[in-house]
PDB file of C-alpha atoms in Angstrom:
ATOM      1  CA  MET A  75     -28.970   4.904 -18.568  1.00  0.00           C
ATOM      2  CA  GLU A  76     -25.778   5.011 -18.277  1.00  0.00           C
ATOM      3  CA  PRO A  77     -23.871   2.834 -15.337  1.00  0.00           C
ATOM      4  CA  LYS A  78     -22.728   5.209 -12.182  1.00  0.00           C
ATOM      5  CA  SER A  79     -19.154   6.742 -12.982  1.00  0.00           C
ATOM      6  CA  VAL A  80     -16.722   5.434 -10.150  1.00  0.00           C
ATOM      7  CA  LYS A  81     -14.994   8.246  -8.144  1.00  0.00           C
ATOM      8  CA  SER A  82     -11.723   6.760  -6.636  1.00  0.00           C
ATOM      9  CA  LEU A  83      -9.102   8.902  -4.437  1.00  0.00           C
ATOM     10  CA  ALA A  84      -5.390   7.799  -3.376  1.00  0.00           C
ATOM     11  CA  PHE A  85      -4.178   9.063  -0.436  1.00  0.00           C
ATOM     12  CA  ILE A  86      -0.527   8.726   0.452  1.00  0.00           C
ATOM     13  CA  PHE A  87       0.486   8.666   3.989  1.00  0.00           C
ATOM     14  CA  ALA A  88       3.661   9.685   4.723  1.00  0.00           C
ATOM     15  CA  ARG A  89       5.331  10.471   8.427  1.00  0.00           C
ATOM     16  CA  GLY A  90       8.378  12.364   8.716  1.00  0.00           C
ATOM     17  CA  GLY A  91      10.100  10.347  10.702  1.00  0.00           C
ATOM     18  CA  SER A  92      11.505   7.192   9.480  1.00  0.00           C
ATOM     19  CA  LYS A  93      14.025   5.227  11.762  1.00  0.00           C
ATOM     20  CA  GLY A  94      14.948   2.624   9.456  1.00  0.00           C
ATOM     21  CA  LEU A  95      15.897   5.302   6.435  1.00  0.00           C
ATOM     22  CA  PRO A  96      15.871   8.786   7.779  1.00  0.00           C
ATOM     23  CA  GLY A  97      14.124  11.452   5.602  1.00  0.00           C
ATOM     24  CA  LYS A  98      12.972   7.956   3.284  1.00  0.00           C
ATOM     25  CA  ASN A  99       9.724   9.501   1.932  1.00  0.00           C
ATOM     26  CA  ILE A 100      12.096  12.627   0.073  1.00  0.00           C
ATOM     27  CA  ARG A 101      14.671  10.841  -0.538  1.00  0.00           C
ATOM     28  CA  PRO A 102      15.575  10.871  -4.220  1.00  0.00           C
ATOM     29  CA  LEU A 103      15.064   7.842  -6.166  1.00  0.00           C
ATOM     30  CA  ALA A 104      16.161   7.895  -9.371  1.00  0.00           C
ATOM     31  CA  GLY A 105      16.088  11.342  -9.804  1.00  0.00           C
ATOM     32  CA  LYS A 106      12.493  12.852  -8.015  1.00  0.00           C
ATOM     33  CA  PRO A 107      11.413  12.124  -4.094  1.00  0.00           C
ATOM     34  CA  LEU A 108      10.731   9.099  -3.142  1.00  0.00           C
ATOM     35  CA  ILE A 109       7.330  10.137  -2.688  1.00  0.00           C
ATOM     36  CA  VAL A 110       6.626  12.077  -5.864  1.00  0.00           C
ATOM     37  CA  HIS A 111       6.899   8.520  -7.526  1.00  0.00           C
ATOM     38  CA  SER A 112       3.494   7.825  -6.129  1.00  0.00           C
ATOM     39  CA  ILE A 113       2.375  11.056  -6.715  1.00  0.00           C
ATOM     40  CA  ASP A 114       3.348  10.615 -10.518  1.00  0.00           C
ATOM     41  CA  THR A 115       1.197   6.942 -10.450  1.00  0.00           C
ATOM     42  CA  ALA A 116      -1.995   8.476  -9.012  1.00  0.00           C
ATOM     43  CA  ARG A 117      -2.041  11.425 -11.174  1.00  0.00           C
ATOM     44  CA  THR A 118      -1.303   9.180 -14.348  1.00  0.00           C
ATOM     45  CA  CYS A 119      -3.786   6.233 -13.641  1.00  0.00           C
ATOM     46  CA  ARG A 120      -7.035   6.834 -15.255  1.00  0.00           C
ATOM     47  CA  LEU A 121      -9.428   5.595 -12.422  1.00  0.00           C
ATOM     48  CA  ILE A 122      -8.571   8.223  -9.855  1.00  0.00           C
ATOM     49  CA  ALA A 123     -10.251  11.914  -9.860  1.00  0.00           C
ATOM     50  CA  ASP A 124      -7.125  12.771  -7.387  1.00  0.00           C
ATOM     51  CA  VAL A 125      -4.860  12.647  -5.293  1.00  0.00           C
ATOM     52  CA  TYR A 126      -4.308  13.519  -1.108  1.00  0.00           C
ATOM     53  CA  VAL A 127      -1.204  13.779   0.562  1.00  0.00           C
ATOM     54  CA  SER A 128      -1.444  12.829   4.750  1.00  0.00           C
ATOM     55  CA  THR A 129       1.697  14.436   6.183  1.00  0.00           C
ATOM     56  CA  GLU A 130       2.260  15.551   9.842  1.00  0.00           C
ATOM     57  CA  ASP A 131       5.968  17.012   8.141  1.00  0.00           C
ATOM     58  CA  ALA A 132       6.489  20.301   6.405  1.00  0.00           C
ATOM     59  CA  GLU A 133       9.083  19.816   4.209  1.00  0.00           C
ATOM     60  CA  ILE A 134       7.057  16.664   2.958  1.00  0.00           C
ATOM     61  CA  ALA A 135       3.917  18.323   1.786  1.00  0.00           C
ATOM     62  CA  GLU A 136       5.999  21.058   0.588  1.00  0.00           C
ATOM     63  CA  VAL A 137       7.265  18.185  -1.828  1.00  0.00           C
ATOM     64  CA  ALA A 138       4.217  16.329  -2.714  1.00  0.00           C
ATOM     65  CA  ARG A 139       2.262  20.239  -3.377  1.00  0.00           C
ATOM     66  CA  GLN A 140       4.855  20.662  -5.451  1.00  0.00           C
ATOM     67  CA  ALA A 141       3.657  17.402  -7.650  1.00  0.00           C
ATOM     68  CA  GLY A 142       0.857  18.488  -8.035  1.00  0.00           C
ATOM     69  CA  ALA A 143      -0.792  16.385  -4.286  1.00  0.00           C
ATOM     70  CA  ASN A 144      -3.673  18.001  -2.155  1.00  0.00           C
ATOM     71  CA  ILE A 145      -2.667  18.118   1.370  1.00  0.00           C
ATOM     72  CA  ILE A 146      -4.291  16.496   4.861  1.00  0.00           C
ATOM     73  CA  GLU A 147      -2.926  18.084   7.767  1.00  0.00           C
ATOM     74  CA  ARG A 148      -1.767  14.621   9.420  1.00  0.00           C
ATOM     75  CA  PRO A 149      -2.121  15.249  13.199  1.00  0.00           C
ATOM     76  CA  ALA A 150       0.282  14.654  15.753  1.00  0.00           C
ATOM     77  CA  GLU A 151      -1.230  12.281  17.602  1.00  0.00           C
ATOM     78  CA  LEU A 152      -1.678   9.894  14.401  1.00  0.00           C
ATOM     79  CA  ALA A 153       2.114  10.594  13.270  1.00  0.00           C
ATOM     80  CA  THR A 154       3.865   8.420  16.065  1.00  0.00           C
ATOM     81  CA  ASP A 155       5.460   5.288  15.386  1.00  0.00           C
ATOM     82  CA  THR A 156       2.580   3.863  17.350  1.00  0.00           C
ATOM     83  CA  ALA A 157      -0.191   5.276  16.055  1.00  0.00           C
ATOM     84  CA  PRO A 158      -1.996   2.565  13.558  1.00  0.00           C
ATOM     85  CA  GLU A 159      -1.629   4.305  10.763  1.00  0.00           C
ATOM     86  CA  TRP A 160      -6.098   2.833   9.736  1.00  0.00           C
ATOM     87  CA  MET A 161      -6.753   5.978  12.082  1.00  0.00           C
ATOM     88  CA  ALA A 162      -4.745   8.067   9.552  1.00  0.00           C
ATOM     89  CA  TRP A 163      -6.903   6.267   6.573  1.00  0.00           C
ATOM     90  CA  ARG A 164     -10.629   7.206   8.500  1.00  0.00           C
ATOM     91  CA  HIS A 165      -8.814  10.774   9.475  1.00  0.00           C
ATOM     92  CA  ALA A 166      -8.262  11.796   5.626  1.00  0.00           C
ATOM     93  CA  ILE A 167     -11.256  10.262   4.155  1.00  0.00           C
ATOM     94  CA  GLU A 168     -13.017  13.107   7.213  1.00  0.00           C
ATOM     95  CA  ALA A 169     -11.221  15.494   6.251  1.00  0.00           C
ATOM     96  CA  VAL A 170     -11.999  14.714   2.385  1.00  0.00           C
ATOM     97  CA  GLU A 171     -15.371  14.131   2.584  1.00  0.00           C
ATOM     98  CA  GLN A 172     -15.975  17.558   4.728  1.00  0.00           C
ATOM     99  CA  SER A 173     -14.419  19.764   2.410  1.00  0.00           C
ATOM    100  CA  GLN A 174     -14.548  17.483  -1.078  1.00  0.00           C
ATOM    101  CA  GLY A 175     -18.115  15.682   0.052  1.00  0.00           C
ATOM    102  CA  PRO A 176     -18.227  11.896  -0.871  1.00  0.00           C
ATOM    103  CA  PHE A 177     -16.548   9.563  -2.705  1.00  0.00           C
ATOM    104  CA  ASP A 178     -16.598   5.991  -3.316  1.00  0.00           C
ATOM    105  CA  LEU A 179     -12.968   3.761  -3.735  1.00  0.00           C
ATOM    106  CA  PHE A 180      -9.519   4.592  -1.200  1.00  0.00           C
ATOM    107  CA  VAL A 181      -6.619   4.138  -3.022  1.00  0.00           C
ATOM    108  CA  SER A 182      -3.764   4.156  -0.097  1.00  0.00           C
ATOM    109  CA  LEU A 183      -0.356   4.315  -2.392  1.00  0.00           C
ATOM    110  CA  PRO A 184       2.391   3.851   0.139  1.00  0.00           C
ATOM    111  CA  PRO A 185       5.473   6.247  -0.241  1.00  0.00           C
ATOM    112  CA  THR A 186       7.891   2.962   0.300  1.00  0.00           C
ATOM    113  CA  SER A 187       6.464   1.280  -3.178  1.00  0.00           C
ATOM    114  CA  PRO A 188       7.899   3.320  -6.363  1.00  0.00           C
ATOM    115  CA  LEU A 189       8.017   0.378  -8.699  1.00  0.00           C
ATOM    116  CA  ARG A 190       4.062  -0.010  -8.745  1.00  0.00           C
ATOM    117  CA  SER A 191       2.843   0.253 -12.820  1.00  0.00           C
ATOM    118  CA  VAL A 192      -0.282   1.688 -13.342  1.00  0.00           C
ATOM    119  CA  GLN A 193      -2.058  -1.384 -14.441  1.00  0.00           C
ATOM    120  CA  ASP A 194      -1.189  -2.552 -10.944  1.00  0.00           C
ATOM    121  CA  VAL A 195      -3.087   0.259  -9.036  1.00  0.00           C
ATOM    122  CA  GLU A 196      -6.399   0.091 -11.952  1.00  0.00           C
ATOM    123  CA  ASN A 197      -6.083  -4.264 -11.430  1.00  0.00           C
ATOM    124  CA  ALA A 198      -7.199  -3.231  -7.769  1.00  0.00           C
ATOM    125  CA  ILE A 199      -9.455  -0.805  -8.536  1.00  0.00           C
ATOM    126  CA  VAL A 200     -11.637  -2.514 -11.232  1.00  0.00           C
ATOM    127  CA  ALA A 201     -10.984  -6.086  -9.187  1.00  0.00           C
ATOM    128  CA  ILE A 202     -12.959  -4.267  -5.967  1.00  0.00           C
ATOM    129  CA  GLU A 203     -14.979  -2.774  -8.780  1.00  0.00           C
ATOM    130  CA  LYS A 204     -16.279  -5.859  -9.807  1.00  0.00           C
ATOM    131  CA  ASP A 205     -16.988  -8.028  -6.692  1.00  0.00           C
ATOM    132  CA  PRO A 206     -19.943  -5.444  -4.549  1.00  0.00           C
ATOM    133  CA  THR A 207     -19.251  -7.719  -1.989  1.00  0.00           C
ATOM    134  CA  ALA A 208     -15.901  -6.909  -1.031  1.00  0.00           C
ATOM    135  CA  ASP A 209     -14.908  -4.211   1.317  1.00  0.00           C
ATOM    136  CA  ILE A 210     -10.753  -4.177   0.399  1.00  0.00           C
ATOM    137  CA  CYS A 211      -8.883  -5.309  -2.372  1.00  0.00           C
ATOM    138  CA  LEU A 212      -5.251  -5.620  -0.814  1.00  0.00           C
ATOM    139  CA  THR A 213      -2.267  -6.309  -3.495  1.00  0.00           C
ATOM    140  CA  MET A 214      -0.009  -9.353  -3.064  1.00  0.00           C
ATOM    141  CA  THR A 215       2.650 -11.320  -4.390  1.00  0.00           C
ATOM    142  CA  ASP A 216       4.003 -14.808  -4.616  1.00  0.00           C
ATOM    143  CA  ALA A 217       5.302 -16.281  -1.164  1.00  0.00           C
ATOM    144  CA  ALA A 218       9.337 -16.931  -0.942  1.00  0.00           C
ATOM    145  CA  ARG A 219       8.510 -19.199   2.118  1.00  0.00           C
ATOM    146  CA  SER A 220       5.894 -21.048   3.301  1.00  0.00           C
ATOM    147  CA  PRO A 221       5.082 -21.390   7.202  1.00  0.00           C
ATOM    148  CA  TYR A 222       4.093 -25.279   5.910  1.00  0.00           C
ATOM    149  CA  PHE A 223       7.723 -26.402   5.432  1.00  0.00           C
ATOM    150  CA  ASN A 224      10.558 -23.829   6.148  1.00  0.00           C
ATOM    151  CA  MET A 225       9.200 -20.680   8.447  1.00  0.00           C
ATOM    152  CA  VAL A 226       9.731 -21.351  12.166  1.00  0.00           C
ATOM    153  CA  ALA A 227       8.666 -19.518  15.544  1.00  0.00           C
ATOM    154  CA  ALA A 228      10.765 -20.526  19.411  1.00  0.00           C
ATOM    155  CA  ASP A 229       8.852 -23.341  20.710  1.00  0.00           C
ATOM    156  CA  GLY A 230       9.232 -21.566  24.396  1.00  0.00           C
ATOM    157  CA  THR A 231      12.178 -25.025  25.601  1.00  0.00           C
ATOM    158  CA  GLY A 232      15.297 -23.137  23.483  1.00  0.00           C
ATOM    159  CA  GLY A 233      13.871 -24.696  20.393  1.00  0.00           C
ATOM    160  CA  VAL A 234      11.898 -23.813  17.491  1.00  0.00           C
ATOM    161  CA  LYS A 235       9.164 -25.782  15.004  1.00  0.00           C
ATOM    162  CA  LEU A 236       7.426 -24.971  12.272  1.00  0.00           C
ATOM    163  CA  ALA A 237       5.238 -21.565  12.461  1.00  0.00           C
ATOM    164  CA  ILE A 238       2.490 -23.795  10.977  1.00  0.00           C
ATOM    165  CA  THR A 239       1.884 -27.816  10.586  1.00  0.00           C
ATOM    166  CA  GLY A 240       0.045 -28.832   7.580  1.00  0.00           C
ATOM    167  CA  PRO A 241      -2.526 -31.551   7.709  1.00  0.00           C
ATOM    168  CA  ALA A 242      -1.549 -35.517   8.061  1.00  0.00           C
ATOM    169  CA  GLY A 243      -0.276 -36.480   4.780  1.00  0.00           C
ATOM    170  CA  PHE A 244       0.908 -32.790   4.095  1.00  0.00           C
ATOM    171  CA  SER A 245       4.399 -33.676   2.690  1.00  0.00           C
ATOM    172  CA  ARG A 246       5.660 -31.577   0.311  1.00  0.00           C
ATOM    173  CA  ARG A 247       5.575 -28.367  -0.044  1.00  0.00           C
ATOM    174  CA  GLN A 248       4.107 -28.674  -3.643  1.00  0.00           C
ATOM    175  CA  ASP A 249       1.134 -29.656  -1.886  1.00  0.00           C
ATOM    176  CA  ALA A 250       0.614 -26.949   0.402  1.00  0.00           C
ATOM    177  CA  PRO A 251      -2.409 -24.268  -0.698  1.00  0.00           C
ATOM    178  CA  LYS A 252      -0.632 -20.952  -2.542  1.00  0.00           C
ATOM    179  CA  LEU A 253       0.572 -18.403  -0.269  1.00  0.00           C
ATOM    180  CA  PHE A 254       1.521 -15.028  -0.819  1.00  0.00           C
ATOM    181  CA  ASP A 255       3.050 -11.745   1.033  1.00  0.00           C
ATOM    182  CA  ILE A 256       0.751  -9.112   0.948  1.00  0.00           C
ATOM    183  CA  THR A 257       2.524  -5.160  -0.724  1.00  0.00           C
ATOM    184  CA  THR A 258       2.789  -2.133  -0.333  1.00  0.00           C
ATOM    185  CA  VAL A 259       1.978  -1.438  -4.250  1.00  0.00           C
ATOM    186  CA  ALA A 260      -2.017  -0.537  -3.518  1.00  0.00           C
ATOM    187  CA  TYR A 261      -5.000  -0.970  -1.394  1.00  0.00           C
ATOM    188  CA  VAL A 262      -8.037  -0.390  -2.028  1.00  0.00           C
ATOM    189  CA  ALA A 263     -11.209   0.081   0.557  1.00  0.00           C
ATOM    190  CA  LYS A 264     -14.759   1.232   0.912  1.00  0.00           C
ATOM    191  CA  PRO A 265     -14.712   4.248   2.782  1.00  0.00           C
ATOM    192  CA  ASP A 266     -17.272   3.349   4.878  1.00  0.00           C
ATOM    193  CA  TYR A 267     -15.364   0.228   5.624  1.00  0.00           C
ATOM    194  CA  VAL A 268     -12.634   1.855   7.094  1.00  0.00           C
ATOM    195  CA  LYS A 269     -14.721   4.718   9.302  1.00  0.00           C
ATOM    196  CA  SER A 270     -16.902   1.444  10.774  1.00  0.00           C
ATOM    197  CA  GLN A 271     -14.030  -0.747  11.307  1.00  0.00           C
ATOM    198  CA  SER A 272     -10.614  -0.511  12.890  1.00  0.00           C
ATOM    199  CA  SER A 273      -8.840  -3.476  10.725  1.00  0.00           C
ATOM    200  CA  LEU A 274      -7.597  -4.663   7.267  1.00  0.00           C
ATOM    201  CA  PHE A 275      -9.153  -8.517   7.803  1.00  0.00           C
ATOM    202  CA  ALA A 276     -12.034  -7.241   9.284  1.00  0.00           C
ATOM    203  CA  GLY A 277     -14.681  -7.557   6.708  1.00  0.00           C
ATOM    204  CA  ARG A 278     -14.599  -9.238   3.135  1.00  0.00           C
ATOM    205  CA  VAL A 279     -11.030  -8.664   1.582  1.00  0.00           C
ATOM    206  CA  ILE A 280      -9.806  -9.950  -1.642  1.00  0.00           C
ATOM    207  CA  GLY A 281      -6.559  -9.450  -3.589  1.00  0.00           C
ATOM    208  CA  VAL A 282      -5.132  -9.315  -6.915  1.00  0.00           C
ATOM    209  CA  SER A 283      -1.023 -10.034  -7.662  1.00  0.00           C
ATOM    210  CA  VAL A 284       1.670  -7.897  -8.360  1.00  0.00           C
ATOM    211  CA  PRO A 285       4.969  -9.319  -9.705  1.00  0.00           C
ATOM    212  CA  LYS A 286       8.109  -8.951  -7.543  1.00  0.00           C
ATOM    213  CA  ALA A 287       9.853  -6.326  -9.698  1.00  0.00           C
ATOM    214  CA  ARG A 288       7.368  -4.228  -8.682  1.00  0.00           C
ATOM    215  CA  ALA A 289       6.204  -4.997  -4.939  1.00  0.00           C
ATOM    216  CA  VAL A 290      10.070  -3.330  -3.399  1.00  0.00           C
ATOM    217  CA  ASP A 291       9.190  -2.678  -0.104  1.00  0.00           C
ATOM    218  CA  ILE A 292      11.255   0.377   0.766  1.00  0.00           C
ATOM    219  CA  ASP A 293      11.967   0.018   4.949  1.00  0.00           C
ATOM    220  CA  ASP A 294      15.578   0.429   5.009  1.00  0.00           C
ATOM    221  CA  VAL A 295      19.034   1.722   2.677  1.00  0.00           C
ATOM    222  CA  TRP A 296      19.115  -2.456   1.797  1.00  0.00           C
ATOM    223  CA  ASP A 297      15.927  -1.489  -0.388  1.00  0.00           C
ATOM    224  CA  PHE A 298      16.385   2.050  -1.507  1.00  0.00           C
ATOM    225  CA  ARG A 299      19.704   0.318  -3.041  1.00  0.00           C
ATOM    226  CA  PHE A 300      17.542  -2.679  -4.469  1.00  0.00           C
ATOM    227  CA  ALA A 301      14.596  -0.296  -5.763  1.00  0.00           C
ATOM    228  CA  GLU A 302      17.878   1.745  -7.446  1.00  0.00           C
ATOM    229  CA  SER A 303      19.337  -1.192  -8.638  1.00  0.00           C
ATOM    230  CA  LEU A 304      16.347  -2.717 -10.280  1.00  0.00           C
ATOM    231  CA  ILE A 305      15.352   0.613 -11.806  1.00  0.00           C
ATOM    232  CA  GLU A 306      18.719   1.586 -13.611  1.00  0.00           C
ATOM    233  CA  GLY A 307      18.323  -2.636 -14.849  1.00  0.00           C
ATOM    234  CA  ALA A 308      15.178  -1.422 -16.452  1.00  0.00           C
ATOM    235  CA  ARG A 309      16.981   1.843 -18.078  1.00  0.00           C
ATOM    236  CA  ASN A 310      19.898  -0.843 -19.201  1.00  0.00           C
ATOM    237  CA  ALA A 311      17.725  -3.611 -20.524  1.00  0.00           C
TER     238      ALA A 311
END
């Protein structure tokens, strides 16, 4: 008997409002709107059956539709600055299940990570397929700083203290636990987990590493310019 085929669907969540960089999701990057980079990656990935864009913004929806994505109309109350994206995830899953039927894996590809590779996405999908106990797989990259050594928090008296104090004898950075930054390259989850829980770390979470060069998360104009410089450098290499 052949193994059951796993149906993975990609979802891209893109609000119209961006305070850090107005119009960010459709701002041109290397000749195409930012969101199209994520759509193209999803459509190229052999492990993804289809791609959906959840948005409340008509202009974003039209750009995404022209790039080959299906559109999920995101309710206005899930498109505010304070609305948890987890609830938008849940809404999108339920909308697709109602119209298309159940699927096996939910793959979130935020538009703010345009430098991800198809392999990064496939690695995350394969990781959760191989671990039946995992509820969600996130992508991560080596942390540049350590809360045990060079990250501080205000101590309430006007001073600062180490964010986390290590165990006794914890005197070298090399002895500290290996730390990672969560990236927005990809999140892969079981749909029922998103529908039944309310946070990323409510269940069993696993991670796969991606290199820093592909983990840029665009939040403001400086991030955008950095991404542009990396793309240009790769073209000229």
